[in-house]
Coordinates of C-alpha atoms and ligand atoms in Angstrom, one line a residue:
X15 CA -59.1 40.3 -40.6
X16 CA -59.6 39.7 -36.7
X17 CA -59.6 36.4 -35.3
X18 CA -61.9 35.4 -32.5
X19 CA -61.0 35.9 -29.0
X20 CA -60.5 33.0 -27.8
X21 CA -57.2 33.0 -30.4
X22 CA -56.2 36.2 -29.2
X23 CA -56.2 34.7 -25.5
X24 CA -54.5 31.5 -25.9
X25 CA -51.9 33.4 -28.3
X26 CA -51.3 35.6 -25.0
X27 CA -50.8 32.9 -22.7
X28 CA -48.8 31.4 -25.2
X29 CA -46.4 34.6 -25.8
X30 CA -45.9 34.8 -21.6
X31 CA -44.5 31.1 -21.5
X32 CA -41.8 32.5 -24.1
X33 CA -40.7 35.3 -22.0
X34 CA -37.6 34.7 -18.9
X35 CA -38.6 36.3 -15.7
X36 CA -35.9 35.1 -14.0
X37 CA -33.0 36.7 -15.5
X38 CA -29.8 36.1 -14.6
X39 CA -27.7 38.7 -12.5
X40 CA -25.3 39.6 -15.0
X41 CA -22.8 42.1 -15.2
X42 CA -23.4 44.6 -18.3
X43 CA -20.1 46.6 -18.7
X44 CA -21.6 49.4 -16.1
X45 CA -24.9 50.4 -18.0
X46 CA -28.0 51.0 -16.0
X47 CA -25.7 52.4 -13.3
X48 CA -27.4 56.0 -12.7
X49 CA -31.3 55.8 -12.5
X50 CA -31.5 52.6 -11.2
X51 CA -34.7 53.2 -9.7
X52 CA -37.9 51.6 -10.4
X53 CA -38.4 47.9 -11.6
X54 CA -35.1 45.8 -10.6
X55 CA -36.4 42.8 -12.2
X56 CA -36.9 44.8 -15.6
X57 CA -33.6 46.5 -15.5
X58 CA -32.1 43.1 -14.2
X59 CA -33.4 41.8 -17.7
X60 CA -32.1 45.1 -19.4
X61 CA -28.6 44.4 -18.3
X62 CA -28.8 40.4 -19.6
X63 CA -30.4 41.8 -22.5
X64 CA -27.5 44.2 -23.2
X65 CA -24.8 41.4 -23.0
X66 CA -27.1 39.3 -25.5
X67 CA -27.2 42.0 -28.1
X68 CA -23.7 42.9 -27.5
X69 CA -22.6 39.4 -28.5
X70 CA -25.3 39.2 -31.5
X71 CA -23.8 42.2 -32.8
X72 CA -20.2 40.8 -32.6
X73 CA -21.1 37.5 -34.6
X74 CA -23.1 39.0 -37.3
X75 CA -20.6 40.8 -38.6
X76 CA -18.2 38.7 -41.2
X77 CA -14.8 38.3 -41.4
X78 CA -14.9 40.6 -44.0
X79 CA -16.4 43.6 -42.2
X80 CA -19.5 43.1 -43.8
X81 CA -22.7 43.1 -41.6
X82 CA -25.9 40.8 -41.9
X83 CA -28.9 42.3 -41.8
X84 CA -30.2 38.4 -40.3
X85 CA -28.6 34.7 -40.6
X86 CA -32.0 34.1 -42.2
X87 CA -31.4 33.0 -45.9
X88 CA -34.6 32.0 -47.0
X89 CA -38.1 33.5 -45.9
X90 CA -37.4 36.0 -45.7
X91 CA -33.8 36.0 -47.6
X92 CA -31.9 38.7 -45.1
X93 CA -28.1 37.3 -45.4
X94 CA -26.8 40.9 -47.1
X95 CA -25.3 43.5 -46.0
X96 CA -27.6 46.9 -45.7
X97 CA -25.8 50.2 -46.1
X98 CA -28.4 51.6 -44.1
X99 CA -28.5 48.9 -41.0
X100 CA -24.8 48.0 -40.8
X101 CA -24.1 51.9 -40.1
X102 CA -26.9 52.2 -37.3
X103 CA -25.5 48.7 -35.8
X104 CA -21.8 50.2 -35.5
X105 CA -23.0 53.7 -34.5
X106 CA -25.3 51.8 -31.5
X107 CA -21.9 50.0 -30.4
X108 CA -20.3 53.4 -30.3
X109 CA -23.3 54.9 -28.2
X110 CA -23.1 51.6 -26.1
X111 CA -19.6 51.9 -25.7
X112 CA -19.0 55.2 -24.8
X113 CA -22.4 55.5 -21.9
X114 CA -20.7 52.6 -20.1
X115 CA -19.1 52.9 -17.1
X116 CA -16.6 52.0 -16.2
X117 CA -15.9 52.1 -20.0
X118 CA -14.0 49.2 -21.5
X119 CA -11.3 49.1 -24.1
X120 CA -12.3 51.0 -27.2
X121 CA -9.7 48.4 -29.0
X122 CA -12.2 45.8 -30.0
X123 CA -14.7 48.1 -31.7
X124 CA -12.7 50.3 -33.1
X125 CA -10.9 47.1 -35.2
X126 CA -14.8 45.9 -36.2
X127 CA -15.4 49.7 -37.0
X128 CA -12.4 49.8 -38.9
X129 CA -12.9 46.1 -41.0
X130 CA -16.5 47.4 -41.3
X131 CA -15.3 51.0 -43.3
X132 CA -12.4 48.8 -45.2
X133 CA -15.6 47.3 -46.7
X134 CA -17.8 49.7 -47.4
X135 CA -15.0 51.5 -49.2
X136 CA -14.6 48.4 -51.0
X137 CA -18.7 48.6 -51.9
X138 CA -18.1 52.3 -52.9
X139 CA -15.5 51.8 -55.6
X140 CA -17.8 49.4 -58.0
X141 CA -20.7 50.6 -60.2
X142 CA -24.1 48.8 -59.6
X143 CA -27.6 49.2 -60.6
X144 CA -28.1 51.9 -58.7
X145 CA -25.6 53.4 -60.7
X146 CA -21.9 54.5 -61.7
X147 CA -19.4 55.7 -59.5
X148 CA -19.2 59.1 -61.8
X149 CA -21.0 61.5 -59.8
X150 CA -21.4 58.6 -56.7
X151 CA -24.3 57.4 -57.9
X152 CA -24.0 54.0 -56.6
X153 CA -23.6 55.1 -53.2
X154 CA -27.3 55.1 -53.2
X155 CA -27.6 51.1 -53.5
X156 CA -29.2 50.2 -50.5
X157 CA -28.3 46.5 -50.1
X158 CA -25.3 44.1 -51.1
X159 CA -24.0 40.4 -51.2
X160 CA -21.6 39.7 -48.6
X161 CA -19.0 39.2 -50.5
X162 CA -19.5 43.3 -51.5
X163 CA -21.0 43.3 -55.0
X164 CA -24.4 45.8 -55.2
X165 CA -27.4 43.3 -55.3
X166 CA -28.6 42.3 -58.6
X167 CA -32.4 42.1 -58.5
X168 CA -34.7 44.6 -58.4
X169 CA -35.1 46.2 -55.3
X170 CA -36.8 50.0 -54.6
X171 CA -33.2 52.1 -55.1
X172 CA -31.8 54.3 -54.9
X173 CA -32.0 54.7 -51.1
X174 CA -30.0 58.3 -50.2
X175 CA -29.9 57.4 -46.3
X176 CA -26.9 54.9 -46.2
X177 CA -24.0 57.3 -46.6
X178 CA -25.9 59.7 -44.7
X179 CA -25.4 57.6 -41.6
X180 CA -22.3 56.0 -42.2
X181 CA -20.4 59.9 -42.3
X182 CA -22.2 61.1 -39.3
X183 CA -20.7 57.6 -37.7
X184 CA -17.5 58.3 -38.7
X185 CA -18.2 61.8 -37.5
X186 CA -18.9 60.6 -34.6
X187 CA -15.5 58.8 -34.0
X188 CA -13.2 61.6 -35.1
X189 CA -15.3 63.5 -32.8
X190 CA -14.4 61.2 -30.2
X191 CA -10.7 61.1 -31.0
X192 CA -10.7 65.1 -30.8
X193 CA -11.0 64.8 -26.8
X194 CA -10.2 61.0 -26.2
X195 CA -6.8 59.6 -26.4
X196 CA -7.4 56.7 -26.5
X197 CA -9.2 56.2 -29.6
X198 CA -6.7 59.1 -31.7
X199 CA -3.6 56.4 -30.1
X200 CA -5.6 53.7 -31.4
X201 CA -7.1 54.9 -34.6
X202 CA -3.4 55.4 -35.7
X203 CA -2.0 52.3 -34.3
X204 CA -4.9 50.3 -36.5
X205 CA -4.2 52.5 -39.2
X206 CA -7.6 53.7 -39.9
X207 CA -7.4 57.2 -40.7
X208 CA -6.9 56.6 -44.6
X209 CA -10.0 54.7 -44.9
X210 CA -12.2 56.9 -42.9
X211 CA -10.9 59.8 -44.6
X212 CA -11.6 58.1 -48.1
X213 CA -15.1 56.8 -47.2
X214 CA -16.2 60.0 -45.3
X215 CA -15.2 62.6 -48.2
X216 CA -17.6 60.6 -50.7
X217 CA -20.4 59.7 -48.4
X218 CA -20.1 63.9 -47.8
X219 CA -19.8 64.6 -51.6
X220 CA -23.1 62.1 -52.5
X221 CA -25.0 63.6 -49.6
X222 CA -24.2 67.3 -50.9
X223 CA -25.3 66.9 -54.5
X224 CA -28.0 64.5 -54.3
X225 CA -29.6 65.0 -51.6
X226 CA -32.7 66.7 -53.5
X227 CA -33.4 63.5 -56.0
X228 CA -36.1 61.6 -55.0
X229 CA -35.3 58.4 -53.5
X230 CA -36.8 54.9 -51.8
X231 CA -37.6 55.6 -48.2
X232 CA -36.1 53.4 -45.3
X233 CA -38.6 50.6 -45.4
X234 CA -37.7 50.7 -49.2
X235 CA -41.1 51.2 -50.3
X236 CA -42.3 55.2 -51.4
X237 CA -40.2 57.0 -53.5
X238 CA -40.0 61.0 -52.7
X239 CA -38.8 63.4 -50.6
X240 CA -38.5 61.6 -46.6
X241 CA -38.3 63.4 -43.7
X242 CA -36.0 60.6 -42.6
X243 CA -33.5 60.8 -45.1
X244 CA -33.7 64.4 -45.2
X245 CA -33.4 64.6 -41.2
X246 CA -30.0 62.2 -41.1
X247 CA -28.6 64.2 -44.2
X248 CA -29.0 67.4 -42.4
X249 CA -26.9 66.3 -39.7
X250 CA -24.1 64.6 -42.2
X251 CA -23.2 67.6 -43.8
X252 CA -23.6 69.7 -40.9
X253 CA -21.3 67.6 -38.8
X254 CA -18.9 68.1 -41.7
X255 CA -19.5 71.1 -41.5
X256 CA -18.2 71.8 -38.7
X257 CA -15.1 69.0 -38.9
X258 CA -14.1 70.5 -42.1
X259 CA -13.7 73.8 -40.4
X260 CA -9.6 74.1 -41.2
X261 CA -7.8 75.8 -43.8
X262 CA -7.2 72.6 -45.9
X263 CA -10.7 72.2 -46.0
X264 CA -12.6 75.6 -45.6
X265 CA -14.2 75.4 -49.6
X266 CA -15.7 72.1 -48.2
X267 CA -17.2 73.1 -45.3
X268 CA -18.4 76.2 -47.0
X269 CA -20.6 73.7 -48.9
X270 CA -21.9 71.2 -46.8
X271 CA -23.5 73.9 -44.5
X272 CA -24.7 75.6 -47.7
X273 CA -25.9 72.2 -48.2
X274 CA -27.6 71.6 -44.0
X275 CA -29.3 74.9 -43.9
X276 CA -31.1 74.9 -47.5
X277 CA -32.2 70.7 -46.3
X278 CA -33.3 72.5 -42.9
X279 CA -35.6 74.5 -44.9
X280 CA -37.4 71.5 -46.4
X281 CA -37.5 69.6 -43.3
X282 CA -40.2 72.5 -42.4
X283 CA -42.7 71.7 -45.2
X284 CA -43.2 67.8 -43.4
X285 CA -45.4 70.1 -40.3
X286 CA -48.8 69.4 -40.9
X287 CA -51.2 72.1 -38.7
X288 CA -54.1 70.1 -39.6
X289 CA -53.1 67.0 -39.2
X290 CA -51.0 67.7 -36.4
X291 CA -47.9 65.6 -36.8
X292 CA -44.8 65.5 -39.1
X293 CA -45.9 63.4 -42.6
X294 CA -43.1 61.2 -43.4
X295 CA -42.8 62.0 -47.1
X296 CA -43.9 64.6 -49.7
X297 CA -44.0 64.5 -53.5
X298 CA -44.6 61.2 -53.6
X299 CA -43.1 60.1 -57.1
X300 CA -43.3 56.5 -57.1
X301 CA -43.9 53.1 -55.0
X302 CA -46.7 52.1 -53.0
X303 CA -49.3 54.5 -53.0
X304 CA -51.5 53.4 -49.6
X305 CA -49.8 55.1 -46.6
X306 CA -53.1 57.6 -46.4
X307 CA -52.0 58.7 -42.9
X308 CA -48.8 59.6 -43.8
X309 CA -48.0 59.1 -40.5
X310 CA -44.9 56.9 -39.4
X311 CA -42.2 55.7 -37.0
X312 CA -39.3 56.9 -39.3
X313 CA -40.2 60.4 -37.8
X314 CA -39.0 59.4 -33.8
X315 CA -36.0 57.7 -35.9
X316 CA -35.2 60.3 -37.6
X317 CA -35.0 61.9 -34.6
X318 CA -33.0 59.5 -32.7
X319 CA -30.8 58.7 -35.2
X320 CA -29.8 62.4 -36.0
X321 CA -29.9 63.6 -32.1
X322 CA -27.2 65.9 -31.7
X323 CA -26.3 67.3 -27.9
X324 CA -25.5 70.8 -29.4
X325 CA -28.2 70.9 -31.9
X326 CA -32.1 70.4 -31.1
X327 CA -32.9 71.2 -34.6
X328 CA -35.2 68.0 -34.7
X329 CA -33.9 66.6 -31.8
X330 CA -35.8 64.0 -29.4
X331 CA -37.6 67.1 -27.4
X332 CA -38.5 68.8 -30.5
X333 CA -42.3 69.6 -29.8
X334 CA -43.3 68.0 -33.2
X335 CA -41.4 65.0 -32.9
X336 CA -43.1 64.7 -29.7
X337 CA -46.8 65.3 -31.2
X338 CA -45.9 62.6 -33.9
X339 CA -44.8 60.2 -31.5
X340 CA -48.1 61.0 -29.1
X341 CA -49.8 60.2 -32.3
X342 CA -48.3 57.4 -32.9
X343 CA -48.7 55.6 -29.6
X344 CA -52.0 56.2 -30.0
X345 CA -52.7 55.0 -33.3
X346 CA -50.8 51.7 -32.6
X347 CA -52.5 51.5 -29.4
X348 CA -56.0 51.3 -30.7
X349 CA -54.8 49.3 -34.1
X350 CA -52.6 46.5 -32.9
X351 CA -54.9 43.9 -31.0
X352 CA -52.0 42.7 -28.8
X353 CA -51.8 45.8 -27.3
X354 CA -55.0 46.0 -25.4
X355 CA -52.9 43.8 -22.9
X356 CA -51.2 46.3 -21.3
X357 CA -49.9 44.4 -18.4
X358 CA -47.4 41.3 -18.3
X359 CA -47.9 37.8 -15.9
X360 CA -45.4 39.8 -13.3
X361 CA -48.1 42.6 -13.3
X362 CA -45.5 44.7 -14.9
X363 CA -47.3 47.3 -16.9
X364 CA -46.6 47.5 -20.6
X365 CA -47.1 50.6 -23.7
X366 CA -48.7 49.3 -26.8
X367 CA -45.7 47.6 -29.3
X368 CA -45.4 50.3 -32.1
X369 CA -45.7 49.8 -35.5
X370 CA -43.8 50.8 -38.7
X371 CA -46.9 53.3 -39.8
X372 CA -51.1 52.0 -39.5
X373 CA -51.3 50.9 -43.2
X374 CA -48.0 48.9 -43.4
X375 CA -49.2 45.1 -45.2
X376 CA -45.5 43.6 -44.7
X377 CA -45.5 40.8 -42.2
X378 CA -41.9 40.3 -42.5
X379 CA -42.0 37.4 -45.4
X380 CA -45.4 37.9 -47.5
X381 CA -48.4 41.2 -47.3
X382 CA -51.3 39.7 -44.8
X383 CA -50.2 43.0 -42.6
X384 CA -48.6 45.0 -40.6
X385 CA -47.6 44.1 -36.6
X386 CA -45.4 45.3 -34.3
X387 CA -41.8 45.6 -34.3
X388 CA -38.7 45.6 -31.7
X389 CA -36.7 48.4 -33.5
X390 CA -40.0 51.0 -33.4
X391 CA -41.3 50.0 -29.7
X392 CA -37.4 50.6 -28.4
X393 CA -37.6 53.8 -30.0
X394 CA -40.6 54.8 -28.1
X395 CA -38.9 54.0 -25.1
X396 CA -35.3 55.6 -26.2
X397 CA -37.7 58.8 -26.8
X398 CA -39.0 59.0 -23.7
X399 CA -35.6 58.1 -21.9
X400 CA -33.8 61.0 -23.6
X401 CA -37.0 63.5 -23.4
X402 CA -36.4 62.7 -19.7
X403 CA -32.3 64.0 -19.7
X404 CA -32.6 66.5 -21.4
X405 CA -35.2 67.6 -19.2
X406 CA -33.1 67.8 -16.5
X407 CA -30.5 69.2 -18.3
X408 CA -32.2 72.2 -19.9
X409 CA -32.1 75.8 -18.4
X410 CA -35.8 76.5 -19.3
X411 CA -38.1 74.6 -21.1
X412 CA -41.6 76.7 -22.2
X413 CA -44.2 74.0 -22.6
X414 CA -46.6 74.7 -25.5
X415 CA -49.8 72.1 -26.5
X416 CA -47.7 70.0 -28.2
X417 CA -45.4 69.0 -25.2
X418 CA -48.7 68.7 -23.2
X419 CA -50.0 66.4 -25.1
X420 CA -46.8 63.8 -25.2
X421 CA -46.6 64.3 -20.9
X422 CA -50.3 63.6 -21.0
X423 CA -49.6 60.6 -22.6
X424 CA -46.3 59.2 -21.3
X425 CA -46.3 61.5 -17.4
X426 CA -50.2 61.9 -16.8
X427 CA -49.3 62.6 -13.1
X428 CA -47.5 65.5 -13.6
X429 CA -50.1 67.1 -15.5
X430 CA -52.0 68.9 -12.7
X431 CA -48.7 70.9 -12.3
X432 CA -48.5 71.7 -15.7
X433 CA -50.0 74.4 -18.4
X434 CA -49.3 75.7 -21.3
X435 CA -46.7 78.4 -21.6
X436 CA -45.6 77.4 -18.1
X437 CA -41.6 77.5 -17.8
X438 CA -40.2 73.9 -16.7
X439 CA -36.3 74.8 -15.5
X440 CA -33.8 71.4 -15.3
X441 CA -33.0 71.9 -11.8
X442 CA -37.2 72.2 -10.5
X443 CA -39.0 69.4 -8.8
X444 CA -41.4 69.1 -11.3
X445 CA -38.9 68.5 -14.3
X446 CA -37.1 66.2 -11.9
X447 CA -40.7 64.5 -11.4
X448 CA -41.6 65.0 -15.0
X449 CA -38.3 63.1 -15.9
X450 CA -38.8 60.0 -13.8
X451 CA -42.2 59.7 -14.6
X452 CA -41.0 59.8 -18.4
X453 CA -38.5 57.0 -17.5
X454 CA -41.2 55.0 -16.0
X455 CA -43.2 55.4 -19.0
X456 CA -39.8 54.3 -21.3
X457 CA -39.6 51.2 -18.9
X458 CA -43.4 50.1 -19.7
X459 CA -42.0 50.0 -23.8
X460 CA -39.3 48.0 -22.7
X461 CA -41.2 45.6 -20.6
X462 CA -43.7 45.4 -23.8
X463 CA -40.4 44.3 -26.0
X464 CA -39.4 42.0 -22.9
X465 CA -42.7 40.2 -23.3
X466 CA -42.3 39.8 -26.5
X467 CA -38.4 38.7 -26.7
X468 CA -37.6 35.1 -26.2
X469 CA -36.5 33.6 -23.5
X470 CA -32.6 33.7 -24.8
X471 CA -33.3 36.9 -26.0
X472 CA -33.0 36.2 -29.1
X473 CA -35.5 38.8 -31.4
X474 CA -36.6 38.8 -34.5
X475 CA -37.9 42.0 -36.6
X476 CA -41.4 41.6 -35.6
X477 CA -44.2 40.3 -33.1
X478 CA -47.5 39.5 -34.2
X479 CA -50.2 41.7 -33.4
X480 CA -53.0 39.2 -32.7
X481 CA -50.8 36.4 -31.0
X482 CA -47.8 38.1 -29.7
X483 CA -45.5 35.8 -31.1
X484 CA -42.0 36.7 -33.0
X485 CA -42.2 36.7 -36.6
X486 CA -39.6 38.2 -39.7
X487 CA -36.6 37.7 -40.3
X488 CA -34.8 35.8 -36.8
X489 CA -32.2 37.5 -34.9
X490 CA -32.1 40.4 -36.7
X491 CA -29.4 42.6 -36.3
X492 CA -30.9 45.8 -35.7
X493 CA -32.9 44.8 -33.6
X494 CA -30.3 44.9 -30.9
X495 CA -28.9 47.8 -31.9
X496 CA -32.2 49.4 -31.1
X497 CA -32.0 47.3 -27.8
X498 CA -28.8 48.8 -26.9
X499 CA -29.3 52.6 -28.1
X500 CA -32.1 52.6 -26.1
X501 CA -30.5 51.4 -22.6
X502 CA -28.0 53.6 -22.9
X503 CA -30.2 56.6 -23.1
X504 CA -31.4 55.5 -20.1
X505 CA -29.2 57.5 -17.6
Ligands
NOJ23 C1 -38.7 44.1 -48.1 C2 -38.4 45.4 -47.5 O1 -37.2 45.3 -46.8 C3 -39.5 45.7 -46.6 O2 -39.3 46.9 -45.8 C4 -40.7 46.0 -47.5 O3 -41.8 46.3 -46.7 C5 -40.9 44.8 -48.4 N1 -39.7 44.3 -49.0 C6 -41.9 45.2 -49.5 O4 -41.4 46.1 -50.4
NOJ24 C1 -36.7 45.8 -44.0 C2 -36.7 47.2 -43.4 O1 -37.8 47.8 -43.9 C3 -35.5 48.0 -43.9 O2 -35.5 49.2 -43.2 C4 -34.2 47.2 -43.5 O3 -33.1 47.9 -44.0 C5 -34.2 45.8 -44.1 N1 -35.4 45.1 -43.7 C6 -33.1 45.0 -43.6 O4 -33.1 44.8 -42.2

């Protein structure tokens, strides 16, 4: 269905009267600090932005530990806690977190972390209809009540990602604690480590024997084998891997990279020569059956979600993440009507808002279809942020067609100094040109989510693709986690 112009013009006008131009100067805890070039009034609205999500983040989670997906309780019902979205919102506080500077106290986060793992330990000792806790099967129950029981209707489970993410979060913290003092003093002083212990050892021993059932994907609706879920168990167990590495726990770690390398070989099948992007899930088994494309934003997720600074396998400047995510802007580009304005009343210039994948039908309460959303565009622009560091930071980079055709897209200047099989070193002008030109191009995805965000910056899960206006579930948790992973890459 397309509605006439006229309703496409008004929704526009309409959309720009919802969006704050005039941004306070406030102070955001030291983010933004390095490339600071570019649009001030943009990054002015980044920072306020920041210290909106920051607090959203801090009041959706209960007294309990437990984390709303959205206040909304009725159309659509969101008031339970996600496995998969409560992990991404405490691991985006860590990132936030630890790229400020000057860094604040780790004290407050690491007490919501630990309240947050006191409850999901709670969530792992019960059986539900995902299943028993003999052999962890109710680990894969992707959604709960608040008050920690699995949720009782039917719902596409099991979902294998959850645990996935929550162990390479708590990963992530011991990692931190390895080389930080602070949060080892603190971590012991809040008497975390038995929890974290307990909750990481069985998120570790689900991922490691499970991981080849066939499960719901992220947006709960295909059942197979997903590239995401794949992608974030890959890292799990090879982050335990690696923490595992002692005597006490040598059988362990034996396993879980038994486990990373024989995932890393299935992560290969998802290449499609033909089609020329990464296909989001194979041996489709159950669920909907119209995703024809195959083509989707978990991919640049996946990516972002499992990046690793000493392992590309997969990683943000993997050359077929970056075809995927060239595909991707395109296809959204030419699908979503919104997007054809591409720049806002400031004269800002915007990238098209990015979809979950071209034949979604879920408009965030019923099926009329699929629009936009906040947590996909930010991860176009995160993309492009982190393409652009580790640019800069790479020895050599040989660019193939693949790469060529993401810069061509998102750093069209540079091209004339590029070809194929040319060597692109960190320190050269054009990888320093390349990068900021990549930045620019992250900015123009953030101004699109700008336009779209209301003016207290509140944001919901998606904007409409005809009108511009918010729509899904309000506030929505991850929606500024994705706000906040995404600044933060920008350095
Ligand atoms: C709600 C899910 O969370 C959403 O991702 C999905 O598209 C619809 N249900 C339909 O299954
Ligand atoms: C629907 C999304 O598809 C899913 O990924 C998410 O977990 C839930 N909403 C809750 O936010």
């Amino acid at each position: 269905m397309r509605l006439p112009n006229w309703v496409f013009v008004v929704g526009l006008l309409g959309a720009s009267t919802l969006t704050s131009f005039s941004a306070q100067a406030e102070q955001a805890g030291g983010v933004l600090n390095g490339n600071t070039t570019g649009n001030n009034e943009l990054l002015t609205w980044a920072r306020s932005q920041v210290s909106k999500a920051r607090g959203m983040l801090v009041v959706q989670q209960l007294d309990n530990g437990a984390i709303i997906a959205s206040p909304s309780t009725r159309d659509p019902d969101y008031y339970y806690h996600w496995t998969r979205d409560a992990a991404l919102v405490m691991t985006a506080q860590l990132t936030d977190l630890l790229a400020s500077t000057p860094r604040g106290s780790a004290e407050p986060l690491l007490g919501r972390i630990g309240k947050y793992l006191s409850f999901s330990e709670q969530t792992q000792e019960s059986p539900n209809r995902s299943g028993g806790t003999e052999g962890w099967y109710n680990l894969g129950e992707p959604k709960f009540y608040v008050d920690g029981r699995g949720f009782d209707g039917d719902w596409g489970r099991p979902q294998s990602d959850g645990p996935a993410l929550r162990a390479i979060l708590i990963l992530k913290v011991l990692e931190q604690a390895e080389i930080d003092q602070e949060f080892s003093q603190l971590i012991s002083r809040l008497g975390m480590r038995p929890t974290m212990d307990t909750v990481l050892r069985r998120d570790l021993e689900y991922v490691a024997m499970r991981w080849r059932e066939s499960s719901f994907d992220l947006w709960e609706e295909v059942r197979g084998a997903h590239f995401y879920n794949r992608l974030v168990q890959y890292r799990a167990l090879a982050k335990g891997q690696a923490y595992f590495r002692t005597a006490e726990g040598r059988s362990l770690s034996t396993a879980y990279g038994d486990g990373a390398r024989a995932i890393a070989q299935t992560l290969e099948r998802h290449w499609s020569p033909e089609r020329g992007y990464l296909l989001t899930t194979l041996d489709r088994d159950g669920g909907v059956d119209y995703k024809a494309a195959n083509l989707d934003a978990a991919i640049v997720l996946a990516a972002l979600h499992a990046a690793d600074s000493k392992d590309a396998f997969f990683g943000p400047s993997d050359d077929k993440v970056l075809a995927t995510a060239t595909k991707l802007a395109d296809t959204f580009a030419a699908l979503y009507p919104i997007n054809r304005n591409t720049r806002d009343p400031s004269g800002q210039e915007m990238l098209p808002g990015i979809g979950r994948y071209p034949e979604d039908r879920y408009d965030g309460v019923g099926f009329s279809g699929g629009h936009p959303w906040f947590i996909t565009t930010l991860a176009l622009a995160e993309l492009n942020y982190r393409v652009a560091s580790e640019l800069e930071k790479s020895s050599k980079w040989i660019l193939n067609e693949k790469h060529l055709a993401f810069f061509a897209r998102h750093a069209p200047r540079s091209m004339a100094a590029l070809s194929k099989g040319a060597t692109v070193s960190g320190q050269s002008a054009i990888a320093k040109k390349l990068a900021s030109e990549l930045r620019a191009h992250g900015d123009q995805y953030l101004a699109r989510v700008r336009y779209h965000t209301a003016r207290d910056g509140a944001m919901s899960e998606q904007f409409n693709r005809y009108d511009g206006f918010m729509r899904g579930a309000r506030d929505l948790t991850w929606s500024y986690a994705a706000l906040l992973t995404a600044v933060a890459a920008r350095h």
